[in-house]
C-alpha cells in the first residue's frame, strides 16, 4: 500500500438525503478525506451505469452512489433502481478488477457521522487497491447515443487492460431494464420485413442472397422498445430481457430466420419469401391473382405497357 497515494473519490449524492448527510458531516466537523468530490443529483435513480463507467475512465480511483434508505426515496423507487444499476455494473466489472472501486450506500439527512465513516472506509479500501489503472488509457470517442458510448467505453477498458471478455450474463436480480434481444419464431415468421423496417436502432437486419431471405440481429444494440413485437403481423418475434457481455463487446450477429425466395415468373429474379406469398394468396388482397407471383418491377412494366396500349387505341 502506498501511503503517499491519496485516492480521488467521486460521490453521486441524492439531494434529499445523502447530500444533506454530507452537509451534516461537514457542519459537525467530522474528519473526512480531503480528496473526495460530490456531484449532487436530485435522485440516485438518475445515475446511469454510464456515469460511473465514464468517471472511472476519466481517472476517478473510486465511485460512490449514495442515496436514501429503502422506503425513504422522495421519488418512490429511485434508490432501488440505482442499487440495481450498481449491482449490474459491479458484476460486469468483475472481469476487469474494477468491481471493488464502485459502491452504493444509503445515508439519511441526519446521518452525518455515518457519511463520514463510509467515505473514510471506502477511501481506505481504494488506497489499498492503489491508483486506478484506467487513468493512463486513451479516452474513447463518445458515441451517437448512450448505448454506443457505453459500448465504446467498455471496449476501451477491456482493450486498455489487455483483457479478452469472457462469457457473462447477469443474474436475474442483476439485470437492468434497457438490455434485451429479439427472439424469432421461425414457424411463424413469413419474412415480411416489418420488424426490419421499423426497428429504430437498426438492430434487425434483412438480406436476400442466393435465393434465401435471412433475418438476423445485433444482440448488442437492442433497447427493448418492443417496436418489432408491435408491428409483426404474425406475432413471430418477441423481445426478451437479457445481456451477453461477449456478444455485446464483439457485436455478434445472430441469424434468426432463413426463408426460401420465390422467382418472378417473368424476369426470373427472386423477390418474395415463399411463406409470405402463400400467406398473401390465402387472403383477400386487391391484386389480380396473375400478378401475385410477379415482382414489383415487372408489374410496373406490365402496367406501363397496358397504359400505352390503351392510349394507342384511343388515338
Tab-separated table of C-alpha atoms in Angstrom:
chain	number	residue	atom	x	y	z
A	1	UNK	CA	0.000	0.000	0.000
A	2	UNK	CA	1.360	3.414	-0.998
A	3	UNK	CA	0.848	5.725	1.983
A	4	UNK	CA	1.522	8.776	-0.213
A	5	UNK	CA	-1.286	7.824	-2.592
A	6	UNK	CA	-4.392	9.925	-1.965
A	7	UNK	CA	-7.350	8.415	-3.859
A	8	UNK	CA	-9.653	10.645	-5.856
A	9	UNK	CA	-13.186	9.626	-4.907
A	10	UNK	CA	-16.306	10.788	-6.729
A	11	UNK	CA	-19.642	10.545	-4.908
A	12	UNK	CA	-23.036	10.879	-6.610
A	13	UNK	CA	-25.251	12.017	-3.734
A	14	UNK	CA	-29.021	12.260	-3.517
A	15	UNK	CA	-30.080	15.871	-2.916
A	16	UNK	CA	-32.589	14.994	-0.195
A	17	UNK	CA	-30.686	12.556	1.995
A	18	UNK	CA	-27.052	11.711	1.259
A	19	UNK	CA	-26.089	15.250	0.236
A	20	UNK	CA	-27.758	16.603	3.373
A	21	UNK	CA	-25.903	13.909	5.330
A	22	UNK	CA	-22.627	15.088	3.804
A	23	UNK	CA	-23.512	18.647	4.771
A	24	UNK	CA	-24.254	17.478	8.302
A	25	UNK	CA	-20.860	15.753	8.422
A	26	UNK	CA	-19.159	18.976	7.398
A	27	UNK	CA	-21.097	21.164	9.826
A	28	UNK	CA	-20.369	18.682	12.621
A	29	UNK	CA	-16.671	18.802	11.679
A	30	UNK	CA	-16.241	15.076	11.235
A	31	UNK	CA	-12.831	14.175	9.879
A	32	UNK	CA	-13.077	13.086	6.240
A	33	UNK	CA	-10.569	12.512	3.423
A	34	UNK	CA	-9.771	15.747	1.564
A	35	UNK	CA	-9.791	14.323	-1.946
A	36	UNK	CA	-13.413	13.253	-2.459
A	37	UNK	CA	-15.786	15.281	-4.584
A	38	UNK	CA	-19.583	15.270	-4.613
A	39	UNK	CA	-21.919	15.513	-7.580
A	40	UNK	CA	-25.374	16.348	-6.285
A	41	UNK	CA	-28.261	14.704	-8.142
A	42	UNK	CA	-31.945	15.123	-7.399
A	43	UNK	CA	-32.251	11.345	-7.101
A	44	UNK	CA	-29.804	8.464	-7.375
A	45	UNK	CA	-32.295	6.979	-9.827
A	46	UNK	CA	-30.801	9.474	-12.289
A	47	UNK	CA	-27.354	7.880	-12.022
A	48	UNK	CA	-26.810	5.774	-15.124
A	49	UNK	CA	-24.177	2.995	-15.228
A	50	UNK	CA	-22.539	5.055	-17.973
A	51	UNK	CA	-21.905	7.898	-15.482
A	52	UNK	CA	-19.966	5.534	-13.231
A	53	UNK	CA	-18.061	3.931	-16.101
A	54	UNK	CA	-17.141	7.343	-17.506
A	55	UNK	CA	-15.984	8.544	-14.085
A	56	UNK	CA	-13.587	5.600	-13.830
A	57	UNK	CA	-12.293	6.173	-17.355
A	58	UNK	CA	-11.683	9.842	-16.616
A	59	UNK	CA	-9.494	8.954	-13.657
A	60	UNK	CA	-11.610	8.599	-10.520
A	61	UNK	CA	-9.998	5.989	-8.277
A	62	UNK	CA	-13.361	5.078	-6.777
A	63	UNK	CA	-17.026	5.963	-7.293
A	64	UNK	CA	-19.775	6.033	-4.687
A	65	UNK	CA	-23.516	6.300	-5.258
A	66	UNK	CA	-25.180	7.465	-2.035
A	67	UNK	CA	-28.943	7.662	-1.731
A	68	UNK	CA	-31.905	7.491	0.615
A	69	UNK	CA	-32.599	4.396	2.668
A	70	UNK	CA	-35.085	1.948	1.064
A	71	UNK	CA	-38.591	3.273	1.596
A	72	UNK	CA	-37.441	6.891	2.042
A	73	UNK	CA	-36.928	7.890	-1.613
A	74	UNK	CA	-38.657	11.179	-2.493
A	75	UNK	CA	-39.340	9.684	-5.932
A	76	UNK	CA	-40.645	6.354	-4.611
A	77	UNK	CA	-38.116	3.904	-6.067
A	78	UNK	CA	-35.164	5.849	-7.479
A	79	UNK	CA	-32.752	4.466	-4.886
A	80	UNK	CA	-33.828	0.891	-5.642
A	81	UNK	CA	-33.197	1.471	-9.364
A	82	UNK	CA	-29.783	2.909	-8.545
A	83	UNK	CA	-28.959	-0.119	-6.402
A	84	UNK	CA	-29.885	-2.423	-9.285
A	85	UNK	CA	-27.680	-0.497	-11.712
A	86	UNK	CA	-24.719	-0.502	-9.369
A	87	UNK	CA	-25.146	-4.241	-8.783
A	88	UNK	CA	-25.262	-4.813	-12.570
A	89	UNK	CA	-22.140	-2.744	-13.200
A	90	UNK	CA	-20.144	-4.232	-10.317
A	91	UNK	CA	-20.874	-7.735	-11.550
A	92	UNK	CA	-19.973	-6.759	-15.120
A	93	UNK	CA	-16.681	-5.186	-14.000
A	94	UNK	CA	-15.507	-8.237	-12.042
A	95	UNK	CA	-13.559	-9.413	-15.095
A	96	UNK	CA	-11.625	-6.130	-15.157
A	97	UNK	CA	-10.687	-5.998	-11.479
A	98	UNK	CA	-12.532	-2.693	-11.100
A	99	UNK	CA	-15.583	-4.013	-9.280
A	100	UNK	CA	-14.374	-3.008	-5.801
A	101	UNK	CA	-13.934	0.589	-6.947
A	102	UNK	CA	-17.708	1.069	-7.111
A	103	UNK	CA	-20.113	1.027	-4.156
A	104	UNK	CA	-23.676	2.025	-3.256
A	105	UNK	CA	-24.519	3.330	0.216
A	106	UNK	CA	-27.672	4.530	1.974
A	107	UNK	CA	-27.393	7.677	4.089
A	108	UNK	CA	-30.194	9.777	5.582
A	109	UNK	CA	-30.085	13.547	6.095
A	110	UNK	CA	-29.352	13.150	9.799
A	111	UNK	CA	-26.577	10.571	9.413
A	112	UNK	CA	-23.586	12.886	9.150
A	113	UNK	CA	-21.394	10.581	11.205
A	114	UNK	CA	-22.360	7.617	9.012
A	115	UNK	CA	-21.495	9.566	5.853
A	116	UNK	CA	-18.090	10.499	7.249
A	117	UNK	CA	-17.408	6.916	8.298
A	118	UNK	CA	-18.416	5.446	4.917
A	119	UNK	CA	-16.326	7.935	2.941
A	120	UNK	CA	-13.292	7.279	5.138
A	121	UNK	CA	-13.738	3.496	4.980
A	122	UNK	CA	-14.172	3.499	1.193
A	123	UNK	CA	-11.165	5.783	0.704
A	124	UNK	CA	-9.025	3.457	2.799
A	125	UNK	CA	-10.149	0.489	0.710
A	126	UNK	CA	-9.239	2.306	-2.507
A	127	UNK	CA	-5.885	3.325	-1.039
A	128	UNK	CA	-5.094	-0.369	-0.550
A	129	UNK	CA	-6.153	-1.129	-4.142
A	130	UNK	CA	-3.855	1.573	-5.491
A	131	UNK	CA	-4.353	4.062	-8.338
A	132	UNK	CA	-6.976	3.443	-10.981
A	133	UNK	CA	-5.265	1.586	-13.884
A	134	UNK	CA	-7.565	3.330	-16.385
A	135	UNK	CA	-6.014	6.765	-15.829
A	136	UNK	CA	-3.326	6.284	-18.448
A	137	UNK	CA	-5.593	4.754	-21.101
A	138	UNK	CA	-6.605	6.657	-24.263
A	139	UNK	CA	-10.094	8.082	-23.898
A	140	UNK	CA	-12.693	6.714	-26.349
A	141	UNK	CA	-14.784	8.901	-28.606
A	142	UNK	CA	-18.373	9.484	-27.476
A	143	UNK	CA	-20.952	7.524	-29.448
A	144	UNK	CA	-24.026	8.772	-31.286
A	145	UNK	CA	-26.166	7.742	-28.339
A	146	UNK	CA	-25.881	6.445	-24.789
A	147	UNK	CA	-25.742	2.781	-25.809
A	148	UNK	CA	-22.925	3.330	-28.282
A	149	UNK	CA	-20.973	5.411	-25.755
A	150	UNK	CA	-21.389	2.647	-23.160
A	151	UNK	CA	-20.081	0.166	-25.747
A	152	UNK	CA	-17.106	2.385	-26.693
A	153	UNK	CA	-16.079	2.843	-23.071
A	154	UNK	CA	-16.354	-0.848	-22.204
A	155	UNK	CA	-14.288	-1.755	-25.266
A	156	UNK	CA	-11.682	0.850	-24.285
A	157	UNK	CA	-11.436	-0.671	-20.800
A	158	UNK	CA	-11.031	-4.262	-21.988
A	159	UNK	CA	-8.548	-3.341	-24.727
A	160	UNK	CA	-6.634	-0.954	-22.490
A	161	UNK	CA	-6.245	-3.612	-19.804
A	162	UNK	CA	-5.416	-6.218	-22.472
A	163	UNK	CA	-8.345	-8.402	-21.447
A	164	UNK	CA	-10.468	-10.751	-23.529
A	165	UNK	CA	-14.114	-10.641	-22.439
A	166	UNK	CA	-15.336	-13.934	-21.052
A	167	UNK	CA	-18.935	-15.139	-21.358
A	168	UNK	CA	-21.007	-13.349	-18.739
A	169	UNK	CA	-24.728	-12.888	-18.293
A	170	UNK	CA	-26.232	-11.057	-15.322
A	171	UNK	CA	-28.262	-12.970	-12.799
A	172	UNK	CA	-31.967	-12.248	-12.654
A	173	UNK	CA	-31.554	-9.800	-9.763
A	174	UNK	CA	-28.681	-8.006	-11.558
A	175	UNK	CA	-30.285	-7.327	-14.938
A	176	UNK	CA	-31.417	-3.751	-15.527
A	177	UNK	CA	-34.085	-2.516	-17.973
A	178	UNK	CA	-32.994	-1.492	-21.447
A	179	UNK	CA	-30.962	-4.562	-22.379
A	180	UNK	CA	-32.534	-7.398	-24.320
A	181	UNK	CA	-32.663	-9.298	-27.564
A	182	UNK	CA	-35.330	-10.119	-30.173
A	183	UNK	CA	-36.276	-13.798	-30.361
A	184	UNK	CA	-37.902	-15.071	-33.562
A	185	UNK	CA	-40.253	-17.998	-34.095
A	186	UNK	CA	-39.205	-19.450	-37.485
A	187	UNK	CA	-42.524	-21.296	-37.778
A	188	UNK	CA	-44.475	-18.019	-37.653
A	189	UNK	CA	-42.128	-15.629	-39.459
A	190	UNK	CA	-43.020	-15.070	-43.134
A	191	UNK	CA	-40.167	-12.647	-43.858
A	192	UNK	CA	-42.342	-9.591	-44.484
A	193	UNK	CA	-39.636	-7.269	-43.131
A	194	UNK	CA	-41.922	-5.169	-40.913
A	195	UNK	CA	-39.588	-5.603	-37.931
A	196	UNK	CA	-36.544	-4.687	-40.022
A	197	UNK	CA	-38.171	-1.578	-41.483
A	198	UNK	CA	-39.457	-0.253	-38.146
A	199	UNK	CA	-36.623	-1.007	-35.712
A	200	UNK	CA	-35.465	2.454	-34.521
A	201	UNK	CA	-31.988	1.225	-33.530
A	202	UNK	CA	-31.300	-0.855	-36.674
A	203	UNK	CA	-30.918	-3.944	-34.507
A	204	UNK	CA	-32.693	-6.206	-37.002
A	205	UNK	CA	-31.177	-6.860	-40.427
A	206	UNK	CA	-32.646	-8.424	-43.552
A	207	UNK	CA	-30.640	-9.673	-46.521
A	208	UNK	CA	-31.582	-11.523	-49.721
A	209	UNK	CA	-28.782	-13.690	-51.158
A	210	UNK	CA	-28.742	-16.826	-53.308
A	211	UNK	CA	-32.482	-17.331	-53.159
A	212	UNK	CA	-32.662	-17.023	-49.363
A	213	UNK	CA	-34.027	-14.198	-47.197
A	214	UNK	CA	-32.032	-14.070	-43.981
A	215	UNK	CA	-33.236	-12.143	-40.937
A	216	UNK	CA	-30.668	-11.555	-38.202
A	217	UNK	CA	-29.935	-9.105	-35.405
A	218	UNK	CA	-27.210	-7.420	-33.402
A	219	UNK	CA	-27.546	-8.515	-29.793
A	220	UNK	CA	-25.639	-5.504	-28.541
A	221	UNK	CA	-27.890	-2.640	-29.566
A	222	UNK	CA	-31.438	-3.753	-28.626
A	223	UNK	CA	-33.007	-1.229	-26.213
A	224	UNK	CA	-36.145	-3.350	-25.632
A	225	UNK	CA	-38.519	-0.770	-27.144
A	226	UNK	CA	-40.603	-3.717	-28.444
A	227	UNK	CA	-41.466	-1.967	-31.714
A	228	UNK	CA	-40.758	-5.222	-33.555
A	229	UNK	CA	-43.361	-7.002	-31.414
A	230	UNK	CA	-45.946	-4.313	-32.129
A	231	UNK	CA	-45.560	-4.283	-35.921
A	232	UNK	CA	-45.198	-8.021	-36.549
A	233	UNK	CA	-48.470	-9.225	-38.137
A	234	UNK	CA	-47.854	-12.845	-37.129
A	235	UNK	CA	-46.565	-12.486	-33.553
A	236	UNK	CA	-43.362	-14.097	-34.776
A	237	UNK	CA	-40.972	-12.010	-32.680
A	238	UNK	CA	-40.772	-11.184	-29.006
A	239	UNK	CA	-38.196	-9.240	-27.016
A	240	UNK	CA	-36.608	-10.986	-24.062
A	241	UNK	CA	-34.653	-9.072	-21.402
A	242	UNK	CA	-31.040	-10.141	-21.219
A	243	UNK	CA	-27.406	-9.171	-21.655
A	244	UNK	CA	-24.470	-11.135	-23.023
A	245	UNK	CA	-21.150	-9.359	-22.427
A	246	UNK	CA	-19.193	-11.347	-25.008
A	247	UNK	CA	-21.820	-10.815	-27.728
A	248	UNK	CA	-22.160	-7.146	-26.734
A	249	UNK	CA	-18.461	-6.310	-26.996
A	250	UNK	CA	-17.890	-8.359	-30.164
A	251	UNK	CA	-21.052	-7.062	-31.865
A	252	UNK	CA	-22.090	-10.612	-32.602
A	253	UNK	CA	-24.651	-11.004	-35.387
A	254	UNK	CA	-27.193	-13.721	-34.615
A	255	UNK	CA	-29.020	-15.387	-37.514
A	256	UNK	CA	-32.679	-15.912	-36.671
A	257	UNK	CA	-34.662	-16.968	-39.743
A	258	UNK	CA	-33.818	-18.212	-43.246
A	259	UNK	CA	-36.640	-18.394	-45.783
A	260	UNK	CA	-36.620	-19.527	-49.434
A	261	UNK	CA	-37.420	-16.850	-52.018
A	262	UNK	CA	-39.766	-17.249	-54.988
A	263	UNK	CA	-38.733	-16.171	-58.504
A	264	UNK	CA	-40.733	-13.739	-60.584
A	265	UNK	CA	-42.430	-15.726	-63.373
A	266	UNK	CA	-41.488	-13.027	-65.897
A	267	UNK	CA	-37.913	-11.895	-65.185
A	268	UNK	CA	-36.810	-14.834	-63.046
A	269	UNK	CA	-35.432	-12.696	-60.220
A	270	UNK	CA	-36.026	-13.694	-56.600
A	271	UNK	CA	-38.381	-11.227	-54.938
A	272	UNK	CA	-40.627	-12.629	-52.193
A	273	UNK	CA	-40.299	-15.254	-49.420
A	274	UNK	CA	-42.343	-18.368	-50.092
A	275	UNK	CA	-44.241	-18.253	-46.740
A	276	UNK	CA	-45.225	-14.629	-47.393
A	277	UNK	CA	-46.560	-15.421	-50.871
A	278	UNK	CA	-48.555	-18.364	-49.507
A	279	UNK	CA	-50.000	-16.087	-46.819
A	280	UNK	CA	-50.947	-13.386	-49.345
A	281	UNK	CA	-52.608	-15.883	-51.694
A	282	UNK	CA	-54.732	-17.091	-48.801
A	283	UNK	CA	-56.007	-13.598	-48.072
A	284	UNK	CA	-58.336	-11.218	-49.878
A	285	UNK	CA	-55.888	-8.761	-51.457
A	286	UNK	CA	-56.768	-6.057	-54.028
A	287	UNK	CA	-54.478	-7.516	-56.684
A	288	UNK	CA	-55.231	-9.844	-59.620
A	289	UNK	CA	-54.150	-13.414	-58.910
A	290	UNK	CA	-51.913	-13.498	-62.008
A	291	UNK	CA	-49.819	-10.644	-60.575
A	292	UNK	CA	-49.054	-12.171	-57.183
A	293	UNK	CA	-46.041	-14.089	-58.482
A	294	UNK	CA	-44.736	-11.122	-60.454
A	295	UNK	CA	-42.089	-8.822	-58.957
A	296	UNK	CA	-42.820	-5.088	-58.468
A	297	UNK	CA	-40.549	-4.041	-61.357
A	298	UNK	CA	-42.305	-6.320	-63.801
A	299	UNK	CA	-45.705	-5.164	-62.538
A	300	UNK	CA	-44.718	-1.591	-63.348
A	301	UNK	CA	-43.657	-2.606	-66.854
A	302	UNK	CA	-46.892	-4.515	-67.378
A	303	UNK	CA	-48.911	-1.527	-66.186
A	304	UNK	CA	-46.964	0.810	-68.479
A	305	UNK	CA	-47.486	-1.498	-71.459
A	306	UNK	CA	-51.228	-1.676	-70.786
A	307	UNK	CA	-51.374	2.102	-70.462
A	308	UNK	CA	-49.514	2.571	-73.745
A	309	UNK	CA	-51.790	0.083	-75.462
A	310	UNK	CA	-54.836	1.881	-74.097
A	311	UNK	CA	-53.639	5.341	-75.159
A	312	UNK	CA	-52.690	3.948	-78.582
A	313	UNK	CA	-56.204	2.612	-79.080
A	314	UNK	CA	-57.636	5.992	-78.114
A	315	UNK	CA	-55.712	7.612	-80.965
